[in-house]
Short mmCIF file of C-alpha atoms in Angstrom, two decimals:
data_model
loop_
_atom_site.label_atom_id
_atom_site.label_comp_id
_atom_site.label_asym_id
_atom_site.label_seq_id
_atom_site.Cartn_x
_atom_site.Cartn_y
_atom_site.Cartn_z
CA MET A 1 -16.79 12.65 -41.05
CA GLN A 2 -18.88 10.03 -39.28
CA ALA A 3 -17.62 8.53 -36.04
CA LEU A 4 -17.75 4.78 -35.54
CA THR A 5 -19.62 3.45 -32.53
CA LEU A 6 -17.87 1.50 -29.78
CA VAL A 7 -19.34 -1.72 -31.17
CA ASP A 8 -18.05 -0.92 -34.67
CA MET A 9 -14.58 -0.10 -33.35
CA GLY A 10 -14.55 -3.31 -31.34
CA PHE A 11 -14.30 -5.28 -34.59
CA LEU A 12 -11.25 -3.21 -35.58
CA TYR A 13 -9.40 -3.40 -32.28
CA THR A 14 -9.94 -7.15 -31.88
CA GLU A 15 -8.97 -8.05 -35.45
CA THR A 16 -5.77 -10.04 -35.95
CA VAL A 17 -4.21 -11.97 -38.81
CA ALA A 18 -5.57 -15.17 -37.26
CA SER A 19 -8.99 -13.65 -36.62
CA PRO A 20 -10.24 -11.44 -39.49
CA LYS A 21 -13.47 -9.59 -38.77
CA HIS A 22 -15.24 -9.53 -42.12
CA VAL A 23 -18.47 -11.16 -43.28
CA ALA A 24 -19.05 -12.47 -46.80
CA GLY A 25 -21.61 -13.94 -49.16
CA LEU A 26 -21.18 -16.50 -51.92
CA GLN A 27 -23.75 -16.01 -54.69
CA ILE A 28 -24.11 -18.74 -57.32
CA PHE A 29 -25.72 -17.84 -60.68
CA THR A 30 -26.78 -19.64 -63.83
CA ALA A 31 -25.81 -17.68 -66.94
CA PRO A 32 -28.56 -16.99 -69.51
CA LYS A 33 -29.03 -19.78 -72.05
CA ASN A 34 -27.97 -19.19 -75.64
CA TYR A 35 -26.06 -16.04 -74.69
CA GLU A 36 -23.92 -14.83 -77.57
CA GLY A 37 -20.41 -14.27 -76.33
CA ASN A 38 -18.77 -14.75 -72.94
CA PHE A 39 -21.38 -13.73 -70.36
CA THR A 40 -19.11 -13.50 -67.32
CA ARG A 41 -16.55 -11.39 -69.19
CA ASP A 42 -19.28 -9.06 -70.41
CA LEU A 43 -20.67 -8.86 -66.88
CA PHE A 44 -17.25 -8.03 -65.49
CA ASP A 45 -16.73 -5.31 -68.12
CA SER A 46 -20.13 -3.84 -67.25
CA LEU A 47 -19.24 -3.78 -63.55
CA MET A 48 -15.88 -2.14 -64.18
CA SER A 49 -17.44 0.55 -66.36
CA GLN A 50 -19.51 1.78 -63.41
CA ASP A 51 -16.72 3.57 -61.59
CA ASP A 52 -18.81 6.25 -59.86
CA ILE A 53 -18.59 4.87 -56.33
CA LYS A 54 -21.19 6.26 -53.97
CA LYS A 55 -21.74 6.12 -50.23
CA PRO A 56 -21.22 4.03 -48.21
CA PHE A 57 -18.85 2.14 -50.51
CA ASN A 58 -16.52 5.15 -50.92
CA LEU A 59 -15.84 5.45 -47.18
CA LYS A 60 -12.50 4.48 -45.66
CA LEU A 61 -11.15 4.60 -42.12
CA LYS A 62 -9.42 7.53 -40.51
CA LYS A 63 -7.94 7.20 -37.03
CA GLN A 64 -7.37 10.15 -34.75
CA LEU A 65 -4.70 10.46 -32.07
CA THR A 66 -7.33 9.70 -29.44
CA GLY A 67 -7.87 6.25 -31.00
CA GLN A 68 -11.31 7.19 -32.30
CA TYR A 69 -12.08 5.92 -35.81
CA TYR A 70 -14.08 7.91 -38.37
CA TRP A 71 -15.43 7.19 -41.84
CA LYS A 72 -13.96 9.52 -44.43
CA GLU A 73 -14.83 9.76 -48.14
CA ASP A 74 -12.18 8.48 -50.52
CA ASP A 75 -12.06 10.46 -53.78
CA ASN A 76 -9.40 8.28 -55.41
CA ILE A 77 -10.67 4.69 -55.37
CA ASP A 78 -8.98 2.03 -57.48
CA LEU A 79 -12.00 -0.03 -58.57
CA SER A 80 -9.76 -2.72 -60.11
CA TYR A 81 -8.48 -3.49 -56.60
CA HIS A 82 -11.95 -3.94 -55.14
CA VAL A 83 -13.49 -5.84 -58.08
CA ARG A 84 -11.56 -8.76 -59.54
CA PHE A 85 -12.02 -11.66 -61.96
CA ALA A 86 -10.98 -15.26 -61.24
CA MET A 87 -11.17 -18.48 -63.22
CA LEU A 88 -11.50 -21.91 -61.61
CA PRO A 89 -9.51 -24.82 -63.11
CA GLN A 90 -11.40 -27.63 -64.81
CA PRO A 91 -13.77 -29.26 -64.06
CA GLY A 92 -14.92 -26.22 -62.02
CA ASN A 93 -16.88 -28.13 -59.40
CA GLU A 94 -18.25 -26.70 -56.18
CA SER A 95 -15.49 -28.23 -54.06
CA GLN A 96 -12.94 -26.22 -56.04
CA LEU A 97 -15.09 -23.13 -55.60
CA LEU A 98 -15.15 -23.53 -51.82
CA HIS A 99 -11.42 -24.18 -51.74
CA PHE A 100 -10.93 -20.83 -53.52
CA VAL A 101 -13.33 -19.08 -51.11
CA GLU A 102 -11.53 -20.49 -48.05
CA HIS A 103 -8.30 -18.78 -49.04
CA GLN A 104 -10.05 -15.50 -49.86
CA HIS A 105 -11.87 -15.52 -46.54
CA GLU A 106 -8.73 -15.83 -44.44
CA THR A 107 -7.19 -12.66 -45.97
CA LEU A 108 -7.49 -9.32 -44.17
CA LEU A 109 -9.08 -6.33 -45.88
CA ASP A 110 -6.78 -3.37 -46.55
CA ARG A 111 -7.61 -0.65 -44.01
CA ASN A 112 -6.15 2.03 -46.27
CA ARG A 113 -9.03 1.48 -48.69
CA PRO A 114 -12.83 1.16 -48.38
CA LEU A 115 -13.43 -2.12 -46.55
CA TRP A 116 -15.11 -4.27 -49.19
CA GLU A 117 -14.13 -6.56 -52.07
CA MET A 118 -15.90 -8.47 -54.83
CA ILE A 119 -14.58 -11.37 -56.94
CA LEU A 120 -16.39 -12.64 -60.03
CA ILE A 121 -15.55 -16.35 -60.33
CA ASP A 122 -15.89 -18.00 -63.73
CA GLY A 123 -15.31 -21.59 -64.82
CA LEU A 124 -18.02 -23.32 -62.79
CA GLU A 125 -19.59 -26.36 -64.44
CA ASP A 126 -23.22 -26.46 -65.66
CA ASN A 127 -23.07 -22.92 -67.13
CA LYS A 128 -22.72 -21.37 -63.68
CA PHE A 129 -20.57 -18.65 -62.18
CA ALA A 130 -20.20 -17.24 -58.67
CA ILE A 131 -19.65 -13.92 -56.94
CA TYR A 132 -17.81 -13.69 -53.62
CA LEU A 133 -18.48 -10.48 -51.69
CA LYS A 134 -16.94 -9.50 -48.40
CA ALA A 135 -17.18 -6.44 -46.18
CA HIS A 136 -15.69 -5.62 -42.80
CA HIS A 137 -17.89 -6.12 -39.75
CA ALA A 138 -16.95 -2.60 -38.62
CA PHE A 139 -18.71 -1.39 -41.76
CA THR A 140 -22.03 -3.05 -40.93
CA ASP A 141 -23.67 -6.09 -39.38
CA GLY A 142 -24.58 -9.17 -41.42
CA ALA A 143 -28.25 -8.34 -41.94
CA LYS A 144 -27.56 -4.82 -43.24
CA ALA A 145 -24.63 -6.04 -45.36
CA ASN A 146 -27.03 -8.46 -47.04
CA GLN A 147 -29.37 -5.59 -47.97
CA LEU A 148 -26.53 -3.48 -49.34
CA LEU A 149 -24.83 -6.21 -51.35
CA MET A 150 -28.09 -7.59 -52.79
CA SER A 151 -29.19 -4.18 -54.07
CA TYR A 152 -27.78 -4.77 -57.57
CA LEU A 153 -30.13 -7.73 -58.18
CA SER A 154 -33.61 -7.47 -59.68
CA GLN A 155 -36.83 -9.51 -59.84
CA ASN A 156 -36.99 -8.68 -63.54
CA THR A 157 -34.87 -10.82 -65.88
CA ASP A 158 -34.63 -7.97 -68.41
CA ALA A 159 -33.72 -5.21 -65.95
CA PRO A 160 -30.39 -3.43 -66.54
CA MET A 161 -27.68 -4.15 -64.00
CA THR A 162 -26.42 -1.36 -61.77
CA ALA A 163 -23.45 -2.18 -59.54
CA PHE A 164 -24.27 -1.94 -55.83
CA TRP A 165 -21.53 0.67 -55.32
CA ASN A 166 -23.12 2.78 -58.06
CA ILE A 167 -26.54 2.99 -56.36
CA GLU A 168 -27.36 6.04 -54.30
CA LEU A 169 -28.46 4.47 -51.01
CA GLU A 170 -30.52 6.42 -48.57
CA GLN A 171 -28.36 7.26 -45.59
CA LYS A 172 -28.89 9.26 -42.44
CA GLU A 173 -26.21 11.89 -42.77
CA LYS A 174 -24.55 12.81 -39.53
CA GLN A 175 -24.31 16.58 -39.59
CA LEU A 176 -21.81 18.55 -37.59
CA ASP A 177 -23.61 19.34 -34.35
CA SER A 178 -23.61 22.62 -32.51
CA MET A 179 -22.26 22.55 -28.96
CA LEU A 180 -25.82 22.66 -27.54
CA SER A 181 -27.04 19.89 -29.84
CA SER A 182 -23.98 17.76 -29.05
CA LEU A 183 -24.53 18.19 -25.32
CA THR A 184 -28.20 17.26 -25.71
CA LYS A 185 -27.38 14.06 -27.61
CA THR A 186 -24.67 13.13 -25.11
CA SER A 187 -27.12 13.72 -22.28
CA LYS A 188 -29.70 11.43 -23.91
CA LYS A 189 -27.11 8.68 -24.41
CA LEU A 190 -26.01 8.92 -20.79
CA ALA A 191 -29.63 8.85 -19.66
CA GLY A 192 -30.18 5.69 -21.70
CA GLN A 193 -27.12 4.07 -20.16
CA VAL A 194 -28.25 5.04 -16.66
CA LYS A 195 -31.71 3.58 -17.28
CA SER A 196 -30.11 0.32 -18.38
CA ILE A 197 -28.11 -0.11 -15.15
CA PRO A 198 -30.88 -1.67 -12.98
CA SER A 199 -31.89 -4.32 -15.55
CA LEU A 200 -28.24 -5.07 -16.39
CA THR A 201 -27.37 -5.36 -12.70
CA LYS A 202 -30.30 -7.72 -12.15
CA LEU A 203 -29.22 -9.92 -15.08
CA THR A 204 -25.60 -9.99 -13.87
CA THR A 205 -26.75 -11.00 -10.39
CA LYS A 206 -28.88 -13.83 -11.81
CA LEU A 207 -25.98 -15.15 -13.88
CA LEU A 208 -23.56 -15.00 -10.95
CA PHE A 209 -25.97 -16.90 -8.69
CA GLN A 210 -26.47 -19.41 -11.47
CA ALA A 211 -22.72 -19.92 -11.74
CA ALA A 212 -22.70 -20.67 -7.99
CA ASN A 213 -25.51 -23.25 -8.49
CA VAL A 214 -27.94 -21.39 -6.21
CA TYR A 215 -30.28 -20.08 -8.93
CA LYS A 216 -31.50 -21.08 -12.40
CA ALA A 217 -31.66 -18.17 -14.86
CA ASP A 218 -33.42 -18.11 -18.23
CA MET A 219 -30.12 -17.79 -20.12
CA PRO A 220 -26.72 -19.44 -19.66
CA THR A 221 -23.89 -17.88 -17.72
CA PRO A 222 -20.95 -17.01 -19.99
CA PHE A 223 -17.86 -19.22 -19.78
CA MET A 224 -19.77 -22.23 -18.46
CA ALA A 225 -20.11 -24.15 -21.74
CA PRO A 226 -18.64 -27.65 -22.19
CA LYS A 227 -15.27 -28.05 -23.84
CA THR A 228 -15.24 -29.32 -27.44
CA PRO A 229 -12.45 -29.80 -30.01
CA PHE A 230 -13.47 -26.51 -31.63
CA SER A 231 -13.75 -24.50 -28.38
CA VAL A 232 -10.36 -22.92 -29.08
CA SER A 233 -9.12 -19.64 -30.48
CA PRO A 234 -8.94 -19.84 -34.29
CA LYS A 235 -5.76 -19.82 -36.30
CA ARG A 236 -5.56 -18.15 -39.70
CA ALA A 237 -6.38 -21.00 -42.11
CA ARG A 238 -10.10 -21.53 -42.76
CA ARG A 239 -12.46 -24.28 -43.78
CA ALA A 240 -15.80 -23.61 -45.52
CA ALA A 241 -18.71 -25.91 -46.31
CA VAL A 242 -22.29 -25.34 -47.40
CA SER A 243 -25.63 -27.10 -47.31
CA ALA A 244 -29.23 -26.32 -48.23
CA LEU A 245 -32.54 -27.22 -46.59
CA SER A 246 -36.07 -26.95 -47.92
CA LEU A 247 -37.74 -23.92 -46.31
CA THR A 248 -41.20 -25.43 -46.92
CA ARG A 249 -40.29 -28.60 -45.06
CA VAL A 250 -38.66 -26.67 -42.19
CA LYS A 251 -41.82 -24.57 -41.87
CA ARG A 252 -43.91 -27.74 -41.85
CA ILE A 253 -41.90 -29.14 -38.94
CA GLY A 254 -42.38 -25.89 -37.07
CA LYS A 255 -46.10 -25.79 -37.77
CA MET A 256 -46.66 -29.38 -36.63
CA THR A 257 -44.70 -28.88 -33.38
CA GLY A 258 -45.60 -25.29 -32.52
CA ALA A 259 -41.97 -24.22 -32.99
CA THR A 260 -40.46 -21.34 -34.93
CA ILE A 261 -38.22 -21.72 -37.99
CA ASN A 262 -35.31 -20.63 -35.81
CA ASP A 263 -36.10 -23.31 -33.22
CA VAL A 264 -36.08 -25.96 -35.95
CA VAL A 265 -32.81 -24.93 -37.61
CA VAL A 266 -31.01 -24.54 -34.26
CA THR A 267 -32.21 -28.05 -33.33
CA ILE A 268 -30.86 -29.40 -36.62
CA CYS A 269 -27.48 -27.76 -35.96
CA ASP A 270 -27.42 -29.12 -32.39
CA MET A 271 -28.21 -32.66 -33.61
CA ALA A 272 -25.53 -32.41 -36.31
CA ILE A 273 -22.82 -31.26 -33.88
CA HIS A 274 -23.72 -34.01 -31.38
CA ASN A 275 -23.61 -36.64 -34.12
CA TYR A 276 -20.32 -35.27 -35.44
CA LEU A 277 -18.73 -35.36 -31.97
CA GLU A 278 -20.01 -38.90 -31.37
CA SER A 279 -18.35 -39.98 -34.62
CA LYS A 280 -15.09 -38.71 -33.09
CA ASN A 281 -15.79 -40.62 -29.82
CA PHE A 282 -16.24 -37.31 -28.00
CA LYS A 283 -18.98 -37.48 -25.35
CA LEU A 284 -20.70 -34.37 -24.04
CA LYS A 285 -21.77 -34.32 -20.41
CA LYS A 286 -23.52 -30.93 -20.66
CA PRO A 287 -25.65 -29.28 -23.35
CA LEU A 288 -23.88 -27.20 -25.98
CA VAL A 289 -24.20 -23.43 -25.70
CA ALA A 290 -24.83 -21.39 -28.84
CA GLN A 291 -24.14 -17.71 -29.35
CA MET A 292 -27.07 -16.19 -31.24
CA PRO A 293 -27.05 -12.65 -32.67
CA MET A 294 -30.17 -10.53 -32.05
CA SER A 295 -30.88 -7.56 -34.31
CA LEU A 296 -31.58 -4.29 -32.47
CA ARG A 297 -32.25 -2.41 -35.70
CA ASP A 298 -35.59 -0.70 -36.34
CA ALA A 299 -37.27 -1.63 -39.62
CA SER A 300 -36.91 1.93 -40.96
CA ASP A 301 -33.26 2.33 -39.93
CA THR A 302 -30.91 3.00 -42.88
CA VAL A 303 -27.66 3.55 -40.96
CA THR A 304 -24.96 1.02 -41.87
CA ASN A 305 -23.44 0.55 -38.42
CA ASN A 306 -23.70 -2.53 -36.21
CA GLN A 307 -26.91 -2.83 -34.25
CA VAL A 308 -26.79 -6.34 -32.89
CA ALA A 309 -26.55 -8.06 -29.53
CA ILE A 310 -25.11 -11.53 -28.85
CA SER A 311 -27.07 -13.77 -26.49
CA LEU A 312 -26.39 -17.29 -25.24
CA VAL A 313 -28.80 -20.22 -25.61
CA GLU A 314 -28.39 -23.57 -23.90
CA LEU A 315 -29.22 -26.35 -26.35
CA ALA A 316 -30.33 -29.93 -25.65
CA TYR A 317 -28.89 -32.78 -23.58
CA HIS A 318 -27.05 -35.81 -24.91
CA GLY A 319 -29.38 -38.72 -25.56
CA GLU A 320 -32.58 -36.75 -26.19
CA SER A 321 -34.61 -37.85 -29.20
CA PRO A 322 -34.93 -35.37 -32.10
CA LEU A 323 -38.44 -34.32 -31.05
CA GLU A 324 -37.44 -34.00 -27.38
CA ARG A 325 -34.43 -31.99 -28.47
CA LEU A 326 -36.65 -29.61 -30.46
CA MET A 327 -38.96 -29.09 -27.48
CA THR A 328 -35.98 -28.43 -25.18
CA ILE A 329 -34.49 -25.85 -27.54
CA LYS A 330 -37.89 -24.27 -28.15
CA ASP A 331 -38.26 -23.82 -24.38
CA SER A 332 -34.73 -22.35 -24.10
CA CYS A 333 -35.44 -19.82 -26.87
CA ILE A 334 -38.72 -18.78 -25.23
CA LYS A 335 -36.94 -18.23 -21.91
CA LEU A 336 -34.23 -16.21 -23.64
CA LYS A 337 -36.83 -13.99 -25.33
CA ASN A 338 -38.58 -13.44 -21.99
CA GLU A 339 -35.27 -12.51 -20.34
CA THR A 340 -34.17 -10.10 -23.09
CA ARG A 341 -37.55 -8.35 -23.08
CA LEU A 342 -36.63 -7.11 -19.61
CA LEU A 343 -33.53 -5.38 -20.99
CA THR A 344 -33.20 -2.14 -22.92
CA LYS A 345 -31.19 -1.87 -26.15
CA GLU A 346 -28.45 -0.14 -24.18
CA ALA A 347 -28.37 -2.97 -21.63
CA LEU A 348 -28.20 -5.64 -24.34
CA THR A 349 -25.39 -3.74 -26.07
CA SER A 350 -23.47 -3.35 -22.80
CA TYR A 351 -23.92 -7.05 -21.98
CA THR A 352 -22.65 -8.01 -25.43
CA MET A 353 -19.60 -5.75 -25.22
CA ALA A 354 -18.72 -7.00 -21.74
CA SER A 355 -19.06 -10.70 -22.52
CA GLN A 356 -17.36 -10.48 -25.91
CA GLY A 357 -14.63 -8.32 -24.39
CA LEU A 358 -13.89 -10.99 -21.79
CA ALA A 359 -13.75 -13.58 -24.57
CA VAL A 360 -11.22 -11.41 -26.44
CA VAL A 361 -9.07 -11.09 -23.30
CA SER A 362 -9.24 -14.85 -22.79
CA GLU A 363 -8.18 -15.39 -26.41
CA PHE A 364 -5.35 -12.83 -26.20
CA PHE A 365 -3.80 -14.46 -23.11
CA ASN A 366 -4.45 -18.02 -24.38
CA LEU A 367 -6.76 -18.69 -21.44
CA ASP A 368 -9.08 -20.74 -23.64
CA THR A 369 -6.86 -23.75 -22.92
CA VAL A 370 -7.61 -23.39 -19.19
CA LEU A 371 -11.01 -21.72 -18.79
CA PRO A 372 -14.35 -23.14 -19.97
CA PRO A 373 -15.46 -21.60 -23.27
CA MET A 374 -17.98 -18.78 -23.43
CA GLY A 375 -19.96 -20.78 -26.01
CA ASN A 376 -19.47 -23.61 -28.47
CA VAL A 377 -20.85 -22.34 -31.77
CA LEU A 378 -22.30 -19.15 -33.21
CA ILE A 379 -25.61 -19.81 -34.99
CA SER A 380 -27.20 -16.96 -36.94
CA ASN A 381 -30.39 -17.04 -39.02
CA VAL A 382 -30.92 -14.24 -41.56
CA PRO A 383 -34.17 -14.06 -43.59
CA GLY A 384 -33.90 -13.24 -47.27
CA PRO A 385 -36.19 -12.71 -50.29
CA GLN A 386 -38.52 -15.58 -51.25
CA HIS A 387 -38.57 -14.83 -54.97
CA PRO A 388 -35.88 -15.38 -57.63
CA LEU A 389 -33.43 -12.56 -58.29
CA TYR A 390 -31.50 -11.83 -61.47
CA MET A 391 -28.48 -9.90 -62.69
CA MET A 392 -28.35 -9.07 -66.39
CA GLY A 393 -30.63 -12.06 -66.98
CA ALA A 394 -28.52 -14.48 -64.92
CA LYS A 395 -30.56 -16.15 -62.18
CA MET A 396 -29.14 -16.31 -58.66
CA GLU A 397 -29.66 -19.94 -57.66
CA GLN A 398 -28.30 -19.81 -54.12
CA CYS A 399 -26.64 -17.41 -51.71
CA PHE A 400 -24.47 -18.80 -48.91
CA PRO A 401 -23.30 -16.70 -45.94
CA ILE A 402 -19.60 -17.05 -45.08
CA SER A 403 -19.24 -15.36 -41.73
CA VAL A 404 -16.76 -14.51 -38.97
CA LEU A 405 -15.39 -16.65 -36.13
CA PRO A 406 -16.04 -15.13 -32.68
CA PRO A 407 -13.24 -14.96 -30.08
CA GLY A 408 -12.45 -18.27 -28.40
CA MET A 409 -14.52 -20.30 -30.86
CA SER A 410 -13.72 -22.00 -34.14
CA LEU A 411 -17.16 -22.72 -35.61
CA ASN A 412 -19.80 -20.45 -37.15
CA ILE A 413 -23.03 -21.66 -38.76
CA THR A 414 -25.02 -18.94 -40.53
CA LEU A 415 -28.30 -19.61 -42.33
CA TYR A 416 -29.82 -17.47 -45.07
CA SER A 417 -33.23 -18.14 -46.62
CA TYR A 418 -33.71 -17.40 -50.31
CA ASN A 419 -36.38 -18.48 -52.81
CA GLY A 420 -37.61 -21.57 -50.94
CA LEU A 421 -34.25 -22.74 -49.56
CA ILE A 422 -32.41 -22.19 -46.30
CA ASN A 423 -28.79 -21.88 -47.40
CA VAL A 424 -26.38 -22.96 -44.67
CA GLY A 425 -22.84 -21.57 -44.62
CA LEU A 426 -20.32 -23.15 -42.25
CA VAL A 427 -16.93 -21.63 -41.40
CA SER A 428 -14.30 -23.10 -39.11
CA CYS A 429 -10.65 -22.93 -38.19
CA ARG A 430 -8.89 -25.43 -40.44
CA SER A 431 -6.79 -26.96 -37.64
CA ALA A 432 -9.72 -27.31 -35.20
CA LEU A 433 -12.25 -28.64 -37.73
CA PRO A 434 -10.41 -29.90 -40.81
CA ASP A 435 -13.30 -32.16 -41.83
CA LEU A 436 -16.00 -29.49 -41.82
CA ALA A 437 -17.58 -31.23 -44.82
CA ASP A 438 -18.62 -34.07 -42.50
CA LEU A 439 -20.50 -31.63 -40.28
CA ALA A 440 -22.32 -30.29 -43.35
CA ASP A 441 -23.38 -33.87 -44.13
CA TYR A 442 -24.59 -34.33 -40.56
CA ILE A 443 -26.78 -31.23 -40.93
CA ASN A 444 -28.61 -32.86 -43.83
CA LYS A 445 -28.95 -36.16 -41.96
CA ALA A 446 -30.20 -34.38 -38.83
CA PHE A 447 -32.82 -32.54 -40.88
CA ILE A 448 -34.18 -35.78 -42.34
CA GLU A 449 -34.05 -37.51 -38.94
CA LEU A 450 -35.99 -34.73 -37.23
CA GLU A 451 -38.51 -34.55 -40.06
CA ASN A 452 -39.05 -38.32 -40.00
CA GLU A 453 -39.73 -38.37 -36.26
CA VAL A 454 -42.13 -35.42 -36.43
CA LEU A 455 -44.08 -36.95 -39.32
CA LYS A 456 -44.14 -40.40 -37.71
CA SER A 457 -45.49 -38.81 -34.56
CA ALA A 458 -48.14 -37.13 -36.71
CA SER A 459 -48.99 -40.49 -38.31
CA ILE A 460 -49.47 -42.07 -34.89
CA SER A 461 -51.72 -39.15 -33.92
CA VAL A 462 -53.83 -39.81 -37.02
CA SER A 463 -54.19 -43.48 -36.03
CA GLU A 464 -55.22 -42.52 -32.51
CA GLN A 465 -57.81 -40.09 -33.79
CA ILE A 466 -59.19 -42.73 -36.19
CA ALA A 467 -59.48 -45.20 -33.31
CA LEU A 468 -61.33 -42.56 -31.30
CA LEU A 469 -63.76 -42.01 -34.16
CA ALA A 470 -64.43 -45.75 -34.28
CA ILE A 471 -65.90 -45.72 -30.78
CA THR A 472 -69.63 -45.99 -31.41
CA ASN A 473 -70.64 -44.11 -28.29
CA ALA A 474 -68.32 -41.19 -28.93
CA ASN A 475 -70.28 -37.94 -29.04
CA SER A 476 -70.39 -35.78 -32.15
CA ASP A 477 -68.19 -33.03 -30.65
CA ILE A 478 -65.33 -35.47 -30.10
CA LYS A 479 -65.76 -36.85 -33.62
CA GLN A 480 -65.70 -33.39 -35.18
CA GLU A 481 -62.58 -32.48 -33.19
CA SER A 482 -60.89 -35.71 -34.28
CA LEU A 483 -61.74 -35.06 -37.92
CA ALA A 484 -60.26 -31.57 -37.67
CA VAL A 485 -57.02 -32.94 -36.18
CA ILE A 486 -56.73 -35.59 -38.93
CA GLU A 487 -57.37 -33.09 -41.72
CA GLN A 488 -54.75 -30.69 -40.34
CA ILE A 489 -52.09 -33.39 -39.96
CA LEU A 490 -52.70 -34.79 -43.43
CA ALA A 491 -52.67 -31.30 -44.94
CA ASP A 492 -49.30 -30.60 -43.28
CA ALA A 493 -47.79 -33.83 -44.59
CA GLN A 494 -49.33 -34.06 -48.06
CA ASN A 495 -46.29 -32.80 -50.02
CA THR A 496 -43.67 -35.18 -48.63
CA THR A 497 -42.43 -38.46 -50.16
CA ASP A 498 -40.48 -41.61 -49.28
CA ILE A 499 -40.75 -41.65 -45.51
CA GLU A 500 -41.35 -44.90 -43.71
CA THR A 501 -44.81 -44.83 -42.11
CA PRO A 502 -45.19 -46.70 -38.79
CA PRO A 503 -47.52 -49.72 -38.97
CA VAL A 504 -51.07 -49.25 -37.76
CA THR A 505 -52.43 -52.31 -36.00
CA GLN A 506 -55.99 -53.39 -36.68
CA GLN A 507 -57.09 -50.16 -38.27
CA PRO A 508 -60.87 -49.99 -37.62
CA ARG A 509 -63.52 -49.63 -40.26
CA ILE A 510 -65.56 -46.50 -39.75
CA SER A 511 -68.40 -44.89 -41.55
CA ARG A 512 -68.25 -41.49 -43.26
CA VAL A 513 -64.46 -41.23 -42.77
CA ASP A 514 -61.99 -42.42 -45.41
CA THR A 515 -58.94 -44.26 -44.09
CA PRO A 516 -55.78 -42.38 -45.17
CA PRO A 517 -53.41 -44.29 -47.47
CA THR A 518 -50.31 -45.69 -45.75
CA ASP A 519 -47.91 -43.77 -48.02
CA ILE A 520 -49.37 -40.33 -47.41
CA ILE A 521 -46.53 -39.21 -45.13
CA SER A 522 -43.16 -39.03 -46.86
CA THR A 523 -40.19 -36.84 -47.65
CA ASP A 524 -38.56 -35.49 -50.79
CA THR A 525 -34.89 -35.17 -51.66
CA GLU A 526 -34.36 -31.43 -51.74
CA THR A 527 -31.37 -31.49 -49.39
CA LYS A 528 -27.96 -30.92 -50.88
CA THR A 529 -24.43 -30.71 -49.48
CA VAL A 530 -21.37 -29.15 -51.02
CA SER A 531 -18.02 -29.09 -49.27
CA ALA A 532 -14.41 -28.38 -49.94
CA SER A 533 -12.21 -31.43 -50.36
CA VAL A 534 -8.56 -30.54 -50.53
#
């Protein structure tokens, strides 16, 4: 038997009916054209025929008298319980799909069985079908769950389909240790914890001084975030909404501003939440605070436990322009990275357990109505494959993450990149955020608004460089530098359409340099929003 870590068990001990602790993915496929027969039925039959369930999908929980949980192999698994078929009513639109997913996502997994489920959903319009997969967070973190649950897909359209539970996954088996070996491992763990004490103590001191307004740390102090309508403990009913952003265009924004993809998407989420709150006449006096998971997993690690830390990032102030907001968040993320580099994995894990534990206590005693929230929203960004994937010839068009609500908060925004798109999955408590679809719309609008401002700023830079080139006494080095800047900006913006270009006054005539056309900077219409409307 394999013992669960303290982090893994934390998701079990803090789970309630109102706060399930599972993560999920919603995969949307297009069935092969001209398929003879019912494709989804044939796919379901193929899945059900593969009843040899291998590790880790044959593991279920066992609890000892001490309270310690272990994973134990289950030799009598009822596959028909874990894999089910559902049919949407006509017309089978995406709103109906999300309505179905909302109800599935608010249901607890059965702890007497392996902690995963899969539902094949037929009846979607446009020859599409969907698969909803969920697994308990005690089983694995989101990034590793993605790897496990995507393993049955292939880059080859003609490849045979093997169910993910039927694939022998490489696992580090935990052998029964001798007394000497056990003592050695325990000694190493204790040594790691001892080494983490100085850095953890230093961080705690910084945060306490920051709370007393006598010091400014590089990361926010927990429980100092502003209050919002969704800074409350969640109730059982859920809302789900999805959106999609062009990865190419997000990368372009990052490249033109010196920001990372994560900086850009967090800025878009921050803008969207601010705009949503303003539409509700809710004014923020302080920046929002986001919880952001950080993976602690080594690239070669195959263990399916949780290896993630949760850090806090202060976002931007009310009234900042989109570009100013991006620069503020970029600076906050850099400071956070610098602060976390000073901490060991053990220190980051201990910090996460302590802060999340306090949030659980606050939620349990309903203190969230009195105390400031730990954070306002959890924002997670998970990279995925950038090539199309198939299952029995059916192409996966999109994959949306449907995640978990942290204690004391009723909003989670998780992003997953796949095949040129950043798929955005939003989950909220239904009573705290009943109109989650509006927030999904604001994400799309924020993306376009940020992109427009960045590209307009680039257009102005082009005009300034052209004016500099027009100066007859400018030396050749300045001219060459200006040409390089212009070429880079135009190259970054060449694939966009339909953006309003700012007017250029009295554009000078210059020799040996072609004036760029006024419609060269634009934007396309690759953004899309789907939301549940019930």
